[in-house]
Tab-separated table of C-alpha atoms in Angstrom:
chain	number	residue	atom	x	y	z
A	647	MET	CA	0.000	0.000	0.000
A	648	ASN	CA	1.190	3.514	-0.833
A	649	LYS	CA	1.377	5.285	2.558
A	650	GLN	CA	1.878	8.741	1.052
A	651	ALA	CA	-1.251	8.335	-1.092
A	652	GLU	CA	-3.173	7.066	1.923
A	653	LYS	CA	-2.201	10.166	3.894
A	654	LEU	CA	-3.257	12.475	1.043
A	655	PHE	CA	-6.554	10.641	0.586
A	656	ASN	CA	-7.346	10.816	4.308
A	657	GLN	CA	-6.598	14.548	4.248
A	658	GLY	CA	-9.218	14.953	1.514
A	659	ASP	CA	-6.841	15.347	-1.436
A	660	LYS	CA	-8.355	12.435	-3.364
A	661	GLU	CA	-7.223	13.561	-6.800
A	662	GLN	CA	-3.553	13.866	-5.804
A	663	ALA	CA	-3.651	10.495	-3.990
A	664	ILE	CA	-5.042	8.796	-7.102
A	665	LYS	CA	-2.436	10.486	-9.353
A	666	LEU	CA	0.344	9.309	-7.065
A	667	ILE	CA	-0.710	5.643	-7.218
A	668	VAL	CA	-1.330	5.806	-10.990
A	669	ALA	CA	2.212	7.168	-11.497
A	670	ASP	CA	3.611	4.372	-9.323
A	671	LEU	CA	1.649	1.691	-11.210
A	672	ASN	CA	2.816	3.097	-14.548
A	673	LYS	CA	6.372	2.295	-13.442
A	674	ASN	CA	5.432	-1.166	-12.154
A	675	PRO	CA	1.895	-2.397	-12.983
A	676	LYS	CA	2.209	-5.658	-11.031
A	677	GLN	CA	1.688	-4.195	-7.536
A	678	LEU	CA	-1.443	-5.912	-6.244
A	679	PRO	CA	-1.775	-3.938	-2.940
A	680	GLU	CA	-1.628	-0.660	-4.873
A	681	ILE	CA	-4.147	-1.848	-7.470
A	682	LEU	CA	-6.579	-2.713	-4.664
A	683	GLN	CA	-5.873	0.646	-2.988
A	684	LEU	CA	-6.452	2.538	-6.244
A	685	SER	CA	-9.710	0.693	-6.988
A	686	THR	CA	-11.004	1.583	-3.505
A	687	TYR	CA	-10.046	5.246	-3.960
A	688	LEU	CA	-11.678	5.412	-7.400
A	689	VAL	CA	-14.897	3.996	-5.959
A	690	GLN	CA	-14.859	6.480	-3.083
A	691	ALA	CA	-14.214	9.301	-5.563
A	692	GLY	CA	-17.279	8.117	-7.532
A	693	ASP	CA	-15.381	6.972	-10.629
A	694	LEU	CA	-16.945	3.534	-11.013
A	695	GLU	CA	-16.118	3.247	-14.707
A	696	GLN	CA	-12.361	3.663	-14.145
A	697	ALA	CA	-12.496	1.304	-11.134
A	698	GLU	CA	-14.225	-1.364	-13.222
A	699	GLU	CA	-11.703	-0.994	-16.047
A	700	LEU	CA	-8.735	-1.158	-13.638
A	701	LEU	CA	-10.023	-4.290	-11.883
A	702	ALA	CA	-10.983	-6.114	-15.091
A	703	ARG	CA	-7.525	-5.386	-16.558
A	704	SER	CA	-5.767	-6.429	-13.346
A	705	LEU	CA	-7.645	-9.744	-13.278
A	706	GLU	CA	-5.879	-10.611	-16.524
A	707	MET	CA	-2.557	-10.280	-14.660
A	708	PHE	CA	-3.689	-11.816	-11.365
A	709	LYS	CA	-6.010	-14.595	-12.545
A	710	ASP	CA	-9.048	-15.134	-10.258
A	711	ASN	CA	-7.538	-13.117	-7.402
A	712	GLN	CA	-10.285	-13.097	-4.774
A	713	ASP	CA	-9.641	-9.577	-3.452
A	714	LEU	CA	-9.753	-8.127	-6.970
A	715	LEU	CA	-12.949	-10.069	-7.661
A	716	TYR	CA	-14.516	-8.844	-4.419
A	717	ASN	CA	-13.709	-5.214	-5.286
A	718	LEU	CA	-15.115	-5.736	-8.793
A	719	GLY	CA	-18.287	-7.210	-7.287
A	720	ASN	CA	-18.654	-4.068	-5.177
A	721	VAL	CA	-18.204	-1.884	-8.259
A	722	TYR	CA	-20.916	-3.835	-10.105
A	723	TYR	CA	-23.206	-3.505	-7.064
A	724	LEU	CA	-22.701	0.269	-6.894
A	725	ALA	CA	-23.223	0.554	-10.660
A	726	ASP	CA	-26.572	-1.310	-10.333
A	727	LYS	CA	-25.222	-4.263	-12.342
A	728	PHE	CA	-26.727	-6.683	-9.862
A	729	ASP	CA	-26.630	-9.815	-12.033
A	730	LYS	CA	-22.865	-9.425	-12.510
A	731	ALA	CA	-22.351	-8.657	-8.821
A	732	ASN	CA	-24.425	-11.713	-7.868
A	733	GLU	CA	-22.276	-13.936	-10.078
A	734	ILE	CA	-19.020	-12.715	-8.491
A	735	PHE	CA	-20.219	-12.923	-4.882
A	736	GLN	CA	-21.591	-16.425	-5.498
A	737	SER	CA	-18.238	-17.592	-6.896
A	738	LEU	CA	-16.449	-16.087	-3.855
A	739	ILE	CA	-18.864	-17.863	-1.504
A	740	ASN	CA	-18.211	-21.136	-3.359
A	741	ASP	CA	-14.471	-20.538	-2.842
A	742	ASN	CA	-15.002	-19.900	0.886
A	743	TYR	CA	-14.045	-16.207	0.790
A	744	ALA	CA	-14.528	-14.093	3.948
A	745	PHE	CA	-17.947	-13.231	5.436
A	746	GLU	CA	-18.035	-10.007	3.374
A	747	ALA	CA	-19.046	-12.054	0.307
A	748	TYR	CA	-22.194	-13.212	2.148
A	749	PHE	CA	-22.835	-9.645	3.321
A	750	MET	CA	-22.610	-8.212	-0.207
A	751	MET	CA	-24.593	-11.119	-1.633
A	752	ALA	CA	-27.395	-10.259	0.804
A	753	LYS	CA	-27.333	-6.603	-0.295
A	754	THR	CA	-27.342	-7.617	-3.971
A	755	LEU	CA	-30.245	-10.055	-3.538
A	756	ASP	CA	-32.204	-7.387	-1.672
A	757	GLN	CA	-31.755	-5.020	-4.629
A	758	GLN	CA	-32.961	-7.807	-6.931
A	759	GLY	CA	-36.117	-8.125	-4.819
A	760	LYS	CA	-35.191	-11.576	-3.465
A	761	LYS	CA	-35.937	-10.689	0.155
A	762	GLN	CA	-36.009	-14.145	1.753
A	763	LEU	CA	-32.728	-15.188	0.125
A	764	ALA	CA	-31.188	-11.870	1.179
A	765	ILE	CA	-32.146	-12.585	4.799
A	766	MET	CA	-30.599	-16.050	4.574
A	767	TYR	CA	-27.245	-14.716	3.324
A	768	ALA	CA	-27.258	-11.843	5.840
A	769	LEU	CA	-27.879	-14.371	8.612
A	770	THR	CA	-24.876	-16.413	7.434
A	771	ALA	CA	-22.769	-13.222	7.438
A	772	THR	CA	-23.668	-12.582	11.098
A	773	GLU	CA	-22.944	-16.222	11.982
A	774	LYS	CA	-19.495	-15.909	10.414
A	775	ALA	CA	-18.827	-12.494	12.011
A	776	PRO	CA	-21.096	-12.108	15.078
A	777	ARG	CA	-19.427	-8.849	16.158
A	778	ASP	CA	-19.580	-7.114	12.786
A	779	LEU	CA	-21.702	-3.983	13.097
A	780	GLN	CA	-22.732	-3.692	9.432
A	781	ALA	CA	-23.717	-7.369	9.152
A	782	ASN	CA	-25.995	-7.133	12.206
A	783	GLU	CA	-27.473	-3.850	10.993
A	784	LEU	CA	-28.166	-5.210	7.504
A	785	LEU	CA	-29.874	-8.329	8.857
A	786	ALA	CA	-31.962	-6.253	11.285
A	787	ASP	CA	-33.001	-3.869	8.456
A	788	LEU	CA	-33.989	-6.779	6.194
A	789	LEU	CA	-35.968	-8.478	8.966
A	790	LEU	CA	-37.750	-5.230	9.874
A	791	ALA	CA	-38.692	-4.596	6.230
A	792	ASN	CA	-40.009	-8.162	6.053
A	793	GLY	CA	-42.158	-7.771	9.183
A	794	ASN	CA	-40.037	-10.105	11.359
A	795	PHE	CA	-40.186	-7.684	14.289
A	796	GLN	CA	-39.049	-9.968	17.106
A	797	GLU	CA	-35.970	-11.147	15.216
A	798	ALA	CA	-35.199	-7.619	13.953
A	799	LEU	CA	-35.370	-6.295	17.510
A	800	GLY	CA	-32.782	-8.859	18.626
A	801	PHE	CA	-30.298	-7.948	15.879
A	802	TYR	CA	-30.740	-4.194	16.449
A	803	GLN	CA	-29.979	-4.861	20.117
A	804	THR	CA	-26.827	-6.762	19.108
A	805	ALA	CA	-25.721	-3.927	16.785
A	806	ASN	CA	-26.480	-1.398	19.496
A	807	LYS	CA	-24.260	-3.235	21.977
A	808	ILE	CA	-21.396	-3.012	19.468
A	809	LYS	CA	-21.954	0.714	18.835
A	810	PRO	CA	-25.071	2.578	20.089
A	811	GLN	CA	-26.797	4.625	17.394
A	812	ALA	CA	-29.990	6.674	17.210
A	813	LYS	CA	-31.166	4.603	14.240
A	814	TYR	CA	-30.936	1.353	16.195
A	815	TYR	CA	-32.867	2.723	19.166
A	816	PHE	CA	-35.482	4.222	16.840
A	817	ASN	CA	-35.957	0.981	14.914
A	818	MET	CA	-36.075	-0.998	18.173
A	819	ALA	CA	-38.969	1.293	19.109
A	820	LEU	CA	-40.698	0.493	15.787
A	821	CYS	CA	-40.244	-3.244	16.417
A	822	ALA	CA	-41.464	-2.996	20.019
A	823	MET	CA	-44.471	-0.940	18.938
A	824	ASN	CA	-45.467	-3.573	16.380
A	825	LEU	CA	-45.049	-6.243	19.062
A	826	HIS	CA	-47.245	-4.222	21.470
A	827	GLN	CA	-44.303	-3.881	23.870
A	828	ASP	CA	-43.126	-0.816	25.763
A	829	TYR	CA	-41.116	1.351	23.369
A	830	GLN	CA	-40.824	4.782	24.991
A	831	ASN	CA	-37.361	4.208	26.472
A	832	TYR	CA	-35.984	3.320	23.013
A	833	LEU	CA	-37.378	6.582	21.623
A	834	ASP	CA	-35.927	8.630	24.482
A	835	GLN	CA	-32.503	7.088	23.877
A	836	SER	CA	-32.755	7.717	20.123
A	837	LYS	CA	-33.643	11.377	20.659
A	838	LYS	CA	-30.860	11.764	23.234
A	839	LEU	CA	-28.219	10.338	20.870
A	840	ASP	CA	-29.237	12.240	17.721
A	841	GLU	CA	-32.184	14.609	17.892
A	842	LYS	CA	-31.908	15.503	14.184
A	843	TYR	CA	-32.294	11.858	13.170
A	844	TYR	CA	-35.181	11.411	15.602
A	845	LEU	CA	-37.097	14.466	14.358
A	846	LYS	CA	-36.489	13.508	10.715
A	847	ASN	CA	-38.077	10.084	11.332
A	848	GLU	CA	-40.806	11.177	13.744
A	849	LYS	CA	-43.508	11.117	11.040
A	850	LYS	CA	-42.747	7.440	10.347
A	851	LEU	CA	-43.487	6.820	14.007
A	852	ALA	CA	-46.751	8.815	14.020
A	853	ASP	CA	-47.944	6.966	10.881
A	854	LEU	CA	-47.186	3.602	12.477
A	855	GLN	CA	-48.962	4.563	15.718
A	856	GLU	CA	-52.013	5.539	13.664
A	857	PHE	CA	-51.853	2.289	11.662
A	858	ILE	CA	-51.588	0.142	14.815
A	859	LYS	CA	-54.392	2.070	16.514
A	860	GLN	CA	-56.583	1.503	13.428
A	861	GLY	CA	-55.734	-2.213	13.442
A	862	ASP	CA	-56.583	-2.520	17.127
A	863	SER	CA	-59.960	-0.826	16.661
A	864	ASP	CA	-60.711	-3.148	13.677
A	865	ASP	CA	-59.892	-6.159	15.874
A	866	ARG	CA	-62.393	-5.017	18.495
A	867	LYS	CA	-65.251	-4.756	16.014
């Protein structure tokens, strides 16, 4: 990895960092760590086309390198080329790549509308990396969207233990509300951690309260 480029990139000088690595690779193209670094920087700078071209070309030099493939899968995902992303993440899973392949497969399947399969892969990601914040958050989000409130609540609680966030407390409140459990403490914690987030999502809460109230009155008829 090019430490000087990393320093520049972290200081916000993305363009100069990218130029530095490109110049280095022009002298010696067969530097895998720098290729991976450059592809990550290009993605973060929003240049998906150049990142895709770099990774595809590099895979001709480093045949079937899993890290290059994983980065290319991410590029396809971000470029909405979900079929191509799916293909890469599936091949990485078959080759027993790290839990991130399951995580990205879950995100890809979700974008393809395959909700149940997405949940299955996200669950595997959390089993392989129980302390990974993003994996727990993704699974909780998928479960919540699917109406699995009890399970979603559990995974938000796990994520929250790793790193408390207003979103997790707020969504725990949504789960608890749907389960007819006490939810006020979750809301108080959410507001305390990030009032802006809480106020932005308050309408979602009011709509849900109204929906549940309506459902309860229908049940009593």
